[in-house]
Amino acid sequence: MIRLIANLGTATVLTLWLIVGVAGCNSSSQNSENGGDSDAPKIGVSLLTLKNPFFDVIGNNIASEAEKHGYQAIVQSAEEDIQIQGNHVKDFIVQGVSAIVLSPCESEAIGPIIKEANDAGIPVFTVDIPCRLPDVKIACQIASDNFQGGKEAAKAMIEALGEDGGKVGILHFVQAESCQLRVKGFREVIQQHNAAAAAKIEIVAELEGGGDRDRGNAAAQDLLQAHPDLAGIFCINDPSALGAYAALEKANLQDQVVLIGFDGMPEGKQAIKDGKIYADPVQFPDQMGVRIVDAIIKHSKGEELPAEILIPCELYRQEDAQNDPSLR
Amino acid sequence: MNLSTLFRYGTFVALVLLCILFSVLTYGRQFPDGASGATALARQITNQFEPDARILIAVPNNDTSIQFAESLTQNLTTAGFDVVANVKGEAADARKELLRLREAGEQLDVVAGNHTSANWLLFKDIRSDFPELGEVIVIEPASYNWPGFLTAANLRNITIQVSVLGILAVGMTFVIIAGGIDLSVGSLIALAAVVSTYLIREYLGAREAGVSQMFLAGAVGILACGIVGAFSGSMIIYCGVPPFIVTLSIMLTARGIAKIIANNDTIFELPDQFTWLGRGADLGGIPNTVVLMLLLYVVGHILMSKTLIGRYIYAVGDNKQAAWLSGVPVKSVLMFTYVCSGMLAGLGGVIMASDYQSGSSKYGETFELYVIAAVVIGGTSLSGGRGSIIGTLVGALIIQVIRNGMNLTGVDSNVQDVILGSVILIAVLLDKFKERRNV
């Protein structure tokens, strides 16, 4: 009998603790939303991961912009796990949200999940990562103009190498459609440049940089082994550019090789300010968040929406970094 | 009454309390839909408007809403109202209809819809955007208060969401009660998903594959995981490697193999019928995965409580030496648990592939931890010998209810991890507590 009471006691403690935990964070999140109306129409948002500041900014901007227009956004992180994302969508449908925003963990496996939302009559918007399956209905896809961003990267490379030209390498992340577009744009402008210029820029290698520091570092080391006279590296994102910078430093070649990154994440911008990276075509995740809510409103008004909204990238150089209040 | 039944009772109480907790937290306005919502709205309209009122009905394009619209149309026409148009679709479709009515110079008195469509911004601005239509009033069924957690749709949701976790937890319970551990199940999910979808894509006709071919592919995927389980088992039994190490290495190896087979890509060239297992609901509207899970729990429960092999599993977990001395075939029993765990993980992988109509080597990452957590929360002792299948089901439900409840109450995903992690810790602490009392 004592044991029964002990077990029931622990179960109660566990539950009470949960009540405090859940109710505590629930009320704090409501406070931070300036007393958001719980009856306000909801927007369900499940993003690839909130660990990456890029998606975090998207999520925050969706939430703040939604509130301005009388919506309440529920922003969740799918932790790059398709099952978690699938459960998010199921829970959104039960909650009767007015719209669902996804940046899919998998561009194919997300198909049946989106179909589920389609069947429930809830419009689905995708951000950054598209789903191009034929039989799913996407109200609107919003992303950076990666092709144009790649072109900007090439312009920065040409600007940095100037009259001399030289050998450049690319650190790719070939799985991602966005990165393929970036490299395509990069190559196109370099090609155009070479047609006219006296000193050509030669793309000597395209290596897999994994899109992260470790693999970017390893790939850059290989690149420097093969081409000690390298003049520049284009990295498809900031983490791989920073990995490449570590490799340059190790080989003491940081003054010889020009680095161009991509994204303009805080650490990338700091590296540009410190002169480690020459320039980044930056994306505007804040604008993406705002444009998504704008698209949701248009959709709810019954206005026509384009299938895809592309947000242009802009070059961000050292002088921009020096004037950037977000950097210390 | 022995201790394990008491403990099982304790977890069950925790589950009930959690349900009550989330019911309280999600208590709020609910919006009637379907036929009952339509009846209520028809009554509101009859009370509020003259029978010659001209009505537009607009709803989103889904089953419940269409039912709502059809029932409402019928109710209103019998009551003598003039339903001028019926829109099923998106706000854009409703706008087209409004434009058509304006072109035709028609007047409108009422727009009737369910909660979703009545809140389309199109209708909020209808008087300023379409003044030609007259003083239009937008109306929806009156709301009532009820916990959002405690709706049929959400409870159904939870049982669907828990099914893969629950199925894997059956095998894990066998393994843990027998004194082992299996860290490879998350990777086996990926392996089974990739093997079966790869077979369909490469050898069994891709999108044109027939039903029997899909069954074959699924069976091969499950069998492959069974073989991997047998391999783990033999390493543990015959080479004396600790289960933790063997299954840890299998966890890496199996996912690596899955990545190689899938070539780091998603395999999605599959027939539409492939979703039958993961998304179908054939038995009186109960989802197939839930039927399968319940069936496995019934079989598992009978196995553990009524059969010789069940007794053997407990005996081996309690004291391997003593079990061996009393003539229990220890090796076969251990082998049985690992093969079961492997095959059930494979089944989970096939279900997941079916659910998403694609196979990917990313499936099931860190899943093993939740499976182990479900088993432990369910009262099975990590040191073996004690536990029950039904307890595991309750444990899996607790995990899923917490996740679902936190999603519904909008808890931040980082906080969700902290809470789930703490729940697991508390469960293990309880286990230790109990062990000490037992000594």
PDB file of N, CA and C in Angstrom, chain A residues 3-4 7-8 10-11 14-15 17-19 22 25-26 39 71 76-77 81-83 87-88 90-91 94-95 105-106 108-109 112-113 115-116 118-121 137 175 297 299-302, chain B residues 3 6-7 9-10 13 17-18 21 25 29 61-62 90-92 95 120-122 125 154 157 161 266 268 279 352 355-358 360 362-363 367 404 407-409 411 413 419 422 426 430:
ATOM      1  N   ARG A   3       3.819   1.416  -1.112  1.00  0.00           N
ATOM      2  CA  ARG A   3       4.438   1.494  -2.430  1.00  0.00           C
ATOM      3  C   ARG A   3       3.486   2.099  -3.452  1.00  0.00           C
ATOM      4  N   LEU A   4       2.234   1.689  -3.359  1.00  0.00           N
ATOM      5  CA  LEU A   4       1.236   2.235  -4.278  1.00  0.00           C
ATOM      6  C   LEU A   4       1.197   3.753  -4.140  1.00  0.00           C
ATOM      7  N   ASN A   7       4.256   5.310  -5.639  1.00  0.00           N
ATOM      8  CA  ASN A   7       4.205   5.380  -7.102  1.00  0.00           C
ATOM      9  C   ASN A   7       3.246   6.444  -7.583  1.00  0.00           C
ATOM     10  N   LEU A   8       2.084   6.477  -6.966  1.00  0.00           N
ATOM     11  CA  LEU A   8       1.111   7.504  -7.341  1.00  0.00           C
ATOM     12  C   LEU A   8       1.697   8.877  -7.065  1.00  0.00           C
ATOM     13  N   THR A  10       4.886   9.816  -7.077  1.00  0.00           N
ATOM     14  CA  THR A  10       5.859  10.220  -8.089  1.00  0.00           C
ATOM     15  C   THR A  10       5.160  10.597  -9.393  1.00  0.00           C
ATOM     16  N   ALA A  11       4.131   9.834  -9.740  1.00  0.00           N
ATOM     17  CA  ALA A  11       3.402  10.148 -10.963  1.00  0.00           C
ATOM     18  C   ALA A  11       2.794  11.543 -10.865  1.00  0.00           C
ATOM     19  N   LEU A  14       5.533  14.154 -11.152  1.00  0.00           N
ATOM     20  CA  LEU A  14       5.923  14.261 -12.552  1.00  0.00           C
ATOM     21  C   LEU A  14       4.949  15.161 -13.315  1.00  0.00           C
ATOM     22  N   THR A  15       3.675  14.911 -13.093  1.00  0.00           N
ATOM     23  CA  THR A  15       2.669  15.639 -13.832  1.00  0.00           C
ATOM     24  C   THR A  15       2.607  17.102 -13.398  1.00  0.00           C
ATOM     25  N   TRP A  17       4.984  18.800 -12.192  1.00  0.00           N
ATOM     26  CA  TRP A  17       6.171  19.446 -12.718  1.00  0.00           C
ATOM     27  C   TRP A  17       5.947  19.846 -14.179  1.00  0.00           C
ATOM     28  N   LEU A  18       5.271  18.912 -14.900  1.00  0.00           N
ATOM     29  CA  LEU A  18       4.992  19.207 -16.305  1.00  0.00           C
ATOM     30  C   LEU A  18       4.039  20.386 -16.436  1.00  0.00           C
ATOM     31  N   ILE A  19       3.061  20.422 -15.539  1.00  0.00           N
ATOM     32  CA  ILE A  19       2.103  21.524 -15.588  1.00  0.00           C
ATOM     33  C   ILE A  19       2.860  22.840 -15.461  1.00  0.00           C
ATOM     34  N   VAL A  22       5.077  23.334 -18.729  1.00  0.00           N
ATOM     35  CA  VAL A  22       4.342  23.697 -19.936  1.00  0.00           C
ATOM     36  C   VAL A  22       3.602  25.014 -19.755  1.00  0.00           C
ATOM     37  N   CYS A  25       6.137  28.018 -19.771  1.00  0.00           N
ATOM     38  CA  CYS A  25       6.649  28.537 -21.029  1.00  0.00           C
ATOM     39  C   CYS A  25       5.514  29.010 -21.916  1.00  0.00           C
ATOM     40  N   ASN A  26       4.347  28.397 -21.708  1.00  0.00           N
ATOM     41  CA  ASN A  26       3.211  28.844 -22.513  1.00  0.00           C
ATOM     42  C   ASN A  26       2.865  30.297 -22.204  1.00  0.00           C
ATOM     43  N   ASP A  39      -7.820  33.518 -30.292  1.00  0.00           N
ATOM     44  CA  ASP A  39      -8.833  33.225 -31.299  1.00  0.00           C
ATOM     45  C   ASP A  39      -8.412  33.692 -32.679  1.00  0.00           C
ATOM     46  N   TYR A  71      -2.814  37.717 -37.367  1.00  0.00           N
ATOM     47  CA  TYR A  71      -2.668  36.263 -37.349  1.00  0.00           C
ATOM     48  C   TYR A  71      -1.795  35.866 -36.169  1.00  0.00           C
ATOM     49  N   GLN A  76       7.550  26.085 -35.575  1.00  0.00           N
ATOM     50  CA  GLN A  76       8.166  24.875 -35.034  1.00  0.00           C
ATOM     51  C   GLN A  76       9.407  24.504 -35.827  1.00  0.00           C
ATOM     52  N   SER A  77      10.336  23.854 -35.155  1.00  0.00           N
ATOM     53  CA  SER A  77      11.536  23.368 -35.823  1.00  0.00           C
ATOM     54  C   SER A  77      11.400  21.878 -36.078  1.00  0.00           C
ATOM     55  N   ASP A  81      14.083  16.363 -39.500  1.00  0.00           N
ATOM     56  CA  ASP A  81      13.532  15.020 -39.424  1.00  0.00           C
ATOM     57  C   ASP A  81      12.131  15.022 -40.043  1.00  0.00           C
ATOM     58  N   ILE A  82      11.996  14.253 -41.111  1.00  0.00           N
ATOM     59  CA  ILE A  82      10.745  14.287 -41.880  1.00  0.00           C
ATOM     60  C   ILE A  82       9.571  13.796 -41.037  1.00  0.00           C
ATOM     61  N   GLN A  83       9.847  12.881 -40.087  1.00  0.00           N
ATOM     62  CA  GLN A  83       8.740  12.369 -39.277  1.00  0.00           C
ATOM     63  C   GLN A  83       8.215  13.454 -38.336  1.00  0.00           C
ATOM     64  N   ASN A  87       4.448  15.066 -38.360  1.00  0.00           N
ATOM     65  CA  ASN A  87       3.603  15.211 -37.173  1.00  0.00           C
ATOM     66  C   ASN A  87       3.206  16.667 -36.944  1.00  0.00           C
ATOM     67  N   HIS A  88       4.120  17.589 -37.235  1.00  0.00           N
ATOM     68  CA  HIS A  88       3.749  19.003 -37.140  1.00  0.00           C
ATOM     69  C   HIS A  88       2.539  19.296 -38.019  1.00  0.00           C
ATOM     70  N   LYS A  90       0.309  17.232 -39.236  1.00  0.00           N
ATOM     71  CA  LYS A  90      -0.902  16.571 -38.711  1.00  0.00           C
ATOM     72  C   LYS A  90      -1.511  17.411 -37.586  1.00  0.00           C
ATOM     73  N   ASP A  91      -0.636  17.904 -36.691  1.00  0.00           N
ATOM     74  CA  ASP A  91      -1.133  18.700 -35.563  1.00  0.00           C
ATOM     75  C   ASP A  91      -1.689  20.044 -36.047  1.00  0.00           C
ATOM     76  N   VAL A  94      -5.212  19.441 -37.341  1.00  0.00           N
ATOM     77  CA  VAL A  94      -6.175  19.281 -36.236  1.00  0.00           C
ATOM     78  C   VAL A  94      -6.495  20.635 -35.609  1.00  0.00           C
ATOM     79  N   GLN A  95      -5.495  21.500 -35.534  1.00  0.00           N
ATOM     80  CA  GLN A  95      -5.705  22.815 -34.934  1.00  0.00           C
ATOM     81  C   GLN A  95      -6.503  23.743 -35.849  1.00  0.00           C
ATOM     82  N   CYS A 105      12.006  19.076 -45.083  1.00  0.00           N
ATOM     83  CA  CYS A 105      13.216  18.332 -44.746  1.00  0.00           C
ATOM     84  C   CYS A 105      13.653  17.457 -45.921  1.00  0.00           C
ATOM     85  N   GLU A 106      12.697  17.085 -46.758  1.00  0.00           N
ATOM     86  CA  GLU A 106      12.974  16.224 -47.904  1.00  0.00           C
ATOM     87  C   GLU A 106      12.057  16.695 -49.015  1.00  0.00           C
ATOM     88  N   GLU A 108      11.094  15.204 -51.673  1.00  0.00           N
ATOM     89  CA  GLU A 108      10.149  14.211 -52.194  1.00  0.00           C
ATOM     90  C   GLU A 108       9.242  13.648 -51.094  1.00  0.00           C
ATOM     91  N   ALA A 109       9.853  13.261 -49.986  1.00  0.00           N
ATOM     92  CA  ALA A 109       9.057  12.611 -48.937  1.00  0.00           C
ATOM     93  C   ALA A 109       8.013  13.562 -48.358  1.00  0.00           C
ATOM     94  N   PRO A 112       3.495  13.382 -49.728  1.00  0.00           N
ATOM     95  CA  PRO A 112       2.251  12.895 -49.109  1.00  0.00           C
ATOM     96  C   PRO A 112       1.790  13.786 -47.944  1.00  0.00           C
ATOM     97  N   ILE A 113       2.754  14.417 -47.261  1.00  0.00           N
ATOM     98  CA  ILE A 113       2.388  15.282 -46.139  1.00  0.00           C
ATOM     99  C   ILE A 113       1.661  16.515 -46.657  1.00  0.00           C
ATOM    100  N   LYS A 115       0.101  16.662 -49.428  1.00  0.00           N
ATOM    101  CA  LYS A 115      -1.196  16.195 -49.945  1.00  0.00           C
ATOM    102  C   LYS A 115      -2.237  16.127 -48.834  1.00  0.00           C
ATOM    103  N   GLU A 116      -1.771  15.719 -47.654  1.00  0.00           N
ATOM    104  CA  GLU A 116      -2.670  15.632 -46.499  1.00  0.00           C
ATOM    105  C   GLU A 116      -3.265  17.021 -46.202  1.00  0.00           C
ATOM    106  N   ASN A 118      -3.428  19.461 -48.405  1.00  0.00           N
ATOM    107  CA  ASN A 118      -4.269  19.765 -49.565  1.00  0.00           C
ATOM    108  C   ASN A 118      -5.673  19.193 -49.371  1.00  0.00           C
ATOM    109  N   ASP A 119      -5.715  17.931 -48.915  1.00  0.00           N
ATOM    110  CA  ASP A 119      -7.013  17.271 -48.717  1.00  0.00           C
ATOM    111  C   ASP A 119      -7.828  17.961 -47.627  1.00  0.00           C
ATOM    112  N   ALA A 120      -7.122  18.587 -46.673  1.00  0.00           N
ATOM    113  CA  ALA A 120      -7.832  19.286 -45.603  1.00  0.00           C
ATOM    114  C   ALA A 120      -8.208  20.702 -46.046  1.00  0.00           C
ATOM    115  N   GLY A 121      -7.865  21.049 -47.293  1.00  0.00           N
ATOM    116  CA  GLY A 121      -8.235  22.358 -47.821  1.00  0.00           C
ATOM    117  C   GLY A 121      -7.418  23.497 -47.226  1.00  0.00           C
ATOM    118  N   LYS A 137      -0.154  20.452 -54.371  1.00  0.00           N
ATOM    119  CA  LYS A 137      -0.541  21.823 -54.675  1.00  0.00           C
ATOM    120  C   LYS A 137       0.159  22.776 -53.697  1.00  0.00           C
ATOM    121  N   GLN A 175      24.100  18.271 -53.466  1.00  0.00           N
ATOM    122  CA  GLN A 175      22.754  17.750 -53.215  1.00  0.00           C
ATOM    123  C   GLN A 175      21.687  18.827 -53.300  1.00  0.00           C
ATOM    124  N   ILE A 297      -1.800  36.479 -47.016  1.00  0.00           N
ATOM    125  CA  ILE A 297      -2.902  37.451 -47.001  1.00  0.00           C
ATOM    126  C   ILE A 297      -3.530  37.567 -48.387  1.00  0.00           C
ATOM    127  N   HIS A 299      -3.506  35.342 -50.685  1.00  0.00           N
ATOM    128  CA  HIS A 299      -4.223  34.109 -50.959  1.00  0.00           C
ATOM    129  C   HIS A 299      -5.588  34.130 -50.291  1.00  0.00           C
ATOM    130  N   SER A 300      -5.628  34.644 -49.059  1.00  0.00           N
ATOM    131  CA  SER A 300      -6.873  34.676 -48.309  1.00  0.00           C
ATOM    132  C   SER A 300      -7.845  35.698 -48.888  1.00  0.00           C
ATOM    133  N   LYS A 301      -7.302  36.689 -49.574  1.00  0.00           N
ATOM    134  CA  LYS A 301      -8.168  37.659 -50.239  1.00  0.00           C
ATOM    135  C   LYS A 301      -8.642  37.145 -51.585  1.00  0.00           C
ATOM    136  N   GLY A 302      -8.078  36.001 -51.998  1.00  0.00           N
ATOM    137  CA  GLY A 302      -8.474  35.426 -53.267  1.00  0.00           C
ATOM    138  C   GLY A 302      -7.780  36.051 -54.448  1.00  0.00           C
TER     139      GLY A 302
ATOM    140  N   LEU B   3       4.968  -5.617  -7.487  1.00  0.00           N
ATOM    141  CA  LEU B   3       5.449  -4.263  -7.723  1.00  0.00           C
ATOM    142  C   LEU B   3       5.240  -3.805  -9.163  1.00  0.00           C
ATOM    143  N   LEU B   6       1.882  -2.573  -9.852  1.00  0.00           N
ATOM    144  CA  LEU B   6       1.708  -1.262  -9.218  1.00  0.00           C
ATOM    145  C   LEU B   6       2.353  -0.175 -10.062  1.00  0.00           C
ATOM    146  N   PHE B   7       3.556  -0.495 -10.536  1.00  0.00           N
ATOM    147  CA  PHE B   7       4.265   0.503 -11.315  1.00  0.00           C
ATOM    148  C   PHE B   7       3.526   0.811 -12.610  1.00  0.00           C
ATOM    149  N   TYR B   9       0.499   0.619 -13.061  1.00  0.00           N
ATOM    150  CA  TYR B   9      -0.612   1.464 -12.650  1.00  0.00           C
ATOM    151  C   TYR B   9      -0.152   2.920 -12.545  1.00  0.00           C
ATOM    152  N   GLY B  10       1.044   3.111 -11.979  1.00  0.00           N
ATOM    153  CA  GLY B  10       1.596   4.460 -11.832  1.00  0.00           C
ATOM    154  C   GLY B  10       1.775   5.159 -13.162  1.00  0.00           C
ATOM    155  N   VAL B  13      -1.557   6.095 -14.622  1.00  0.00           N
ATOM    156  CA  VAL B  13      -2.079   7.301 -13.971  1.00  0.00           C
ATOM    157  C   VAL B  13      -1.406   8.534 -14.557  1.00  0.00           C
ATOM    158  N   LEU B  17      -3.272  11.633 -16.255  1.00  0.00           N
ATOM    159  CA  LEU B  17      -3.062  12.997 -15.772  1.00  0.00           C
ATOM    160  C   LEU B  17      -2.557  13.915 -16.888  1.00  0.00           C
ATOM    161  N   LEU B  18      -1.671  13.375 -17.722  1.00  0.00           N
ATOM    162  CA  LEU B  18      -1.173  14.171 -18.851  1.00  0.00           C
ATOM    163  C   LEU B  18      -2.310  14.572 -19.775  1.00  0.00           C
ATOM    164  N   LEU B  21      -4.218  17.233 -18.173  1.00  0.00           N
ATOM    165  CA  LEU B  21      -3.433  18.463 -18.228  1.00  0.00           C
ATOM    166  C   LEU B  21      -3.571  19.144 -19.595  1.00  0.00           C
ATOM    167  N   LEU B  25      -5.180  22.704 -20.791  1.00  0.00           N
ATOM    168  CA  LEU B  25      -4.387  23.736 -21.475  1.00  0.00           C
ATOM    169  C   LEU B  25      -4.940  24.103 -22.840  1.00  0.00           C
ATOM    170  N   ARG B  29     -12.098  27.815 -27.730  1.00  0.00           N
ATOM    171  CA  ARG B  29     -13.215  27.803 -28.684  1.00  0.00           C
ATOM    172  C   ARG B  29     -13.002  26.769 -29.766  1.00  0.00           C
ATOM    173  N   ASN B  61     -12.060  23.237 -49.893  1.00  0.00           N
ATOM    174  CA  ASN B  61     -12.288  21.975 -50.579  1.00  0.00           C
ATOM    175  C   ASN B  61     -11.776  20.801 -49.747  1.00  0.00           C
ATOM    176  N   ASN B  62     -12.538  20.378 -48.743  1.00  0.00           N
ATOM    177  CA  ASN B  62     -12.214  19.126 -48.056  1.00  0.00           C
ATOM    178  C   ASN B  62     -13.510  18.430 -47.658  1.00  0.00           C
ATOM    179  N   GLU B  90     -10.860  27.587 -52.893  1.00  0.00           N
ATOM    180  CA  GLU B  90     -10.067  28.562 -52.153  1.00  0.00           C
ATOM    181  C   GLU B  90     -10.711  29.936 -52.268  1.00  0.00           C
ATOM    182  N   ALA B  91     -10.091  30.879 -51.550  1.00  0.00           N
ATOM    183  CA  ALA B  91     -10.599  32.241 -51.607  1.00  0.00           C
ATOM    184  C   ALA B  91     -10.636  32.759 -53.037  1.00  0.00           C
ATOM    185  N   ALA B  92      -9.647  32.332 -53.839  1.00  0.00           N
ATOM    186  CA  ALA B  92      -9.606  32.784 -55.232  1.00  0.00           C
ATOM    187  C   ALA B  92     -10.858  32.353 -55.993  1.00  0.00           C
ATOM    188  N   ARG B  95     -13.657  34.549 -54.914  1.00  0.00           N
ATOM    189  CA  ARG B  95     -13.553  35.874 -55.537  1.00  0.00           C
ATOM    190  C   ARG B  95     -14.131  35.862 -56.950  1.00  0.00           C
ATOM    191  N   TRP B 120     -11.860  34.133 -44.326  1.00  0.00           N
ATOM    192  CA  TRP B 120     -11.058  34.577 -45.460  1.00  0.00           C
ATOM    193  C   TRP B 120     -11.116  36.099 -45.516  1.00  0.00           C
ATOM    194  N   LEU B 121      -9.955  36.705 -45.729  1.00  0.00           N
ATOM    195  CA  LEU B 121      -9.912  38.168 -45.768  1.00  0.00           C
ATOM    196  C   LEU B 121     -10.812  38.713 -46.867  1.00  0.00           C
ATOM    197  N   LEU B 122     -10.970  37.895 -47.915  1.00  0.00           N
ATOM    198  CA  LEU B 122     -11.874  38.282 -49.003  1.00  0.00           C
ATOM    199  C   LEU B 122     -13.235  38.703 -48.462  1.00  0.00           C
ATOM    200  N   ASP B 125     -13.443  41.970 -46.163  1.00  0.00           N
ATOM    201  CA  ASP B 125     -13.458  43.248 -46.882  1.00  0.00           C
ATOM    202  C   ASP B 125     -14.575  43.296 -47.924  1.00  0.00           C
ATOM    203  N   ASN B 154      -8.058  14.715 -33.055  1.00  0.00           N
ATOM    204  CA  ASN B 154      -6.730  14.745 -32.443  1.00  0.00           C
ATOM    205  C   ASN B 154      -6.355  13.412 -31.820  1.00  0.00           C
ATOM    206  N   ASN B 157      -5.283  11.278 -34.430  1.00  0.00           N
ATOM    207  CA  ASN B 157      -3.977  11.768 -34.799  1.00  0.00           C
ATOM    208  C   ASN B 157      -2.871  11.147 -33.953  1.00  0.00           C
ATOM    209  N   GLN B 161       0.225   8.787 -35.003  1.00  0.00           N
ATOM    210  CA  GLN B 161       1.601   9.236 -34.788  1.00  0.00           C
ATOM    211  C   GLN B 161       2.394   8.260 -33.932  1.00  0.00           C
ATOM    212  N   THR B 266      16.674  10.474 -52.272  1.00  0.00           N
ATOM    213  CA  THR B 266      15.395   9.927 -51.861  1.00  0.00           C
ATOM    214  C   THR B 266      14.849   9.081 -53.004  1.00  0.00           C
ATOM    215  N   PHE B 268      11.798   7.811 -54.737  1.00  0.00           N
ATOM    216  CA  PHE B 268      10.375   8.160 -54.704  1.00  0.00           C
ATOM    217  C   PHE B 268       9.598   7.636 -55.902  1.00  0.00           C
ATOM    218  N   ARG B 279      -1.045   4.854 -44.902  1.00  0.00           N
ATOM    219  CA  ARG B 279      -2.085   5.879 -44.914  1.00  0.00           C
ATOM    220  C   ARG B 279      -3.500   5.330 -45.029  1.00  0.00           C
ATOM    221  N   MET B 352       7.032   3.623 -42.616  1.00  0.00           N
ATOM    222  CA  MET B 352       7.422   5.005 -42.840  1.00  0.00           C
ATOM    223  C   MET B 352       7.579   5.298 -44.333  1.00  0.00           C
ATOM    224  N   ASP B 355       4.201   5.613 -45.693  1.00  0.00           N
ATOM    225  CA  ASP B 355       3.566   6.859 -45.263  1.00  0.00           C
ATOM    226  C   ASP B 355       4.019   8.030 -46.125  1.00  0.00           C
ATOM    227  N   TYR B 356       5.330   8.075 -46.413  1.00  0.00           N
ATOM    228  CA  TYR B 356       5.872   9.203 -47.178  1.00  0.00           C
ATOM    229  C   TYR B 356       6.025   8.878 -48.657  1.00  0.00           C
ATOM    230  N   GLN B 357       5.591   7.699 -49.047  1.00  0.00           N
ATOM    231  CA  GLN B 357       5.691   7.248 -50.429  1.00  0.00           C
ATOM    232  C   GLN B 357       7.100   7.450 -50.967  1.00  0.00           C
ATOM    233  N   SER B 358       8.086   7.234 -50.128  1.00  0.00           N
ATOM    234  CA  SER B 358       9.469   7.349 -50.572  1.00  0.00           C
ATOM    235  C   SER B 358      10.371   6.754 -49.503  1.00  0.00           C
ATOM    236  N   SER B 360      14.272   6.964 -47.717  1.00  0.00           N
ATOM    237  CA  SER B 360      15.458   7.794 -47.599  1.00  0.00           C
ATOM    238  C   SER B 360      16.309   7.291 -46.449  1.00  0.00           C
ATOM    239  N   LYS B 362      17.705   8.940 -44.405  1.00  0.00           N
ATOM    240  CA  LYS B 362      17.634   9.838 -43.246  1.00  0.00           C
ATOM    241  C   LYS B 362      16.565   9.412 -42.250  1.00  0.00           C
ATOM    242  N   TYR B 363      15.700   8.484 -42.625  1.00  0.00           N
ATOM    243  CA  TYR B 363      14.593   8.113 -41.748  1.00  0.00           C
ATOM    244  C   TYR B 363      15.100   7.561 -40.426  1.00  0.00           C
ATOM    245  N   PHE B 367      15.923   7.730 -33.541  1.00  0.00           N
ATOM    246  CA  PHE B 367      14.654   7.102 -33.177  1.00  0.00           C
ATOM    247  C   PHE B 367      14.849   6.084 -32.057  1.00  0.00           C
ATOM    248  N   ASN B 404       2.497  15.725 -28.833  1.00  0.00           N
ATOM    249  CA  ASN B 404       1.306  16.290 -29.460  1.00  0.00           C
ATOM    250  C   ASN B 404       0.773  17.451 -28.640  1.00  0.00           C
ATOM    251  N   ASN B 407       2.900  20.443 -29.026  1.00  0.00           N
ATOM    252  CA  ASN B 407       2.668  21.082 -30.325  1.00  0.00           C
ATOM    253  C   ASN B 407       1.382  21.899 -30.301  1.00  0.00           C
ATOM    254  N   LEU B 408       0.326  21.317 -29.702  1.00  0.00           N
ATOM    255  CA  LEU B 408      -0.958  22.017 -29.691  1.00  0.00           C
ATOM    256  C   LEU B 408      -0.909  23.279 -28.838  1.00  0.00           C
ATOM    257  N   THR B 409      -0.123  23.226 -27.739  1.00  0.00           N
ATOM    258  CA  THR B 409      -0.052  24.411 -26.892  1.00  0.00           C
ATOM    259  C   THR B 409       1.052  25.356 -27.351  1.00  0.00           C
ATOM    260  N   VAL B 411       4.405  24.972 -27.597  1.00  0.00           N
ATOM    261  CA  VAL B 411       5.657  25.035 -26.847  1.00  0.00           C
ATOM    262  C   VAL B 411       6.819  25.012 -27.839  1.00  0.00           C
ATOM    263  N   SER B 413      10.210  24.301 -29.736  1.00  0.00           N
ATOM    264  CA  SER B 413      10.751  22.952 -29.930  1.00  0.00           C
ATOM    265  C   SER B 413      11.972  22.681 -29.057  1.00  0.00           C
ATOM    266  N   ILE B 419      11.882  19.066 -21.955  1.00  0.00           N
ATOM    267  CA  ILE B 419      10.825  18.387 -21.201  1.00  0.00           C
ATOM    268  C   ILE B 419      10.865  16.879 -21.438  1.00  0.00           C
ATOM    269  N   SER B 422      13.741  15.324 -19.663  1.00  0.00           N
ATOM    270  CA  SER B 422      13.547  15.221 -18.217  1.00  0.00           C
ATOM    271  C   SER B 422      12.591  14.095 -17.863  1.00  0.00           C
ATOM    272  N   ILE B 426      13.378  11.097 -15.291  1.00  0.00           N
ATOM    273  CA  ILE B 426      12.540  10.778 -14.131  1.00  0.00           C
ATOM    274  C   ILE B 426      12.138   9.303 -14.158  1.00  0.00           C
ATOM    275  N   LEU B 430      12.919   6.529 -11.334  1.00  0.00           N
ATOM    276  CA  LEU B 430      11.894   5.694 -10.696  1.00  0.00           C
ATOM    277  C   LEU B 430      12.321   4.231 -10.733  1.00  0.00           C
TER     278      LEU B 430
END
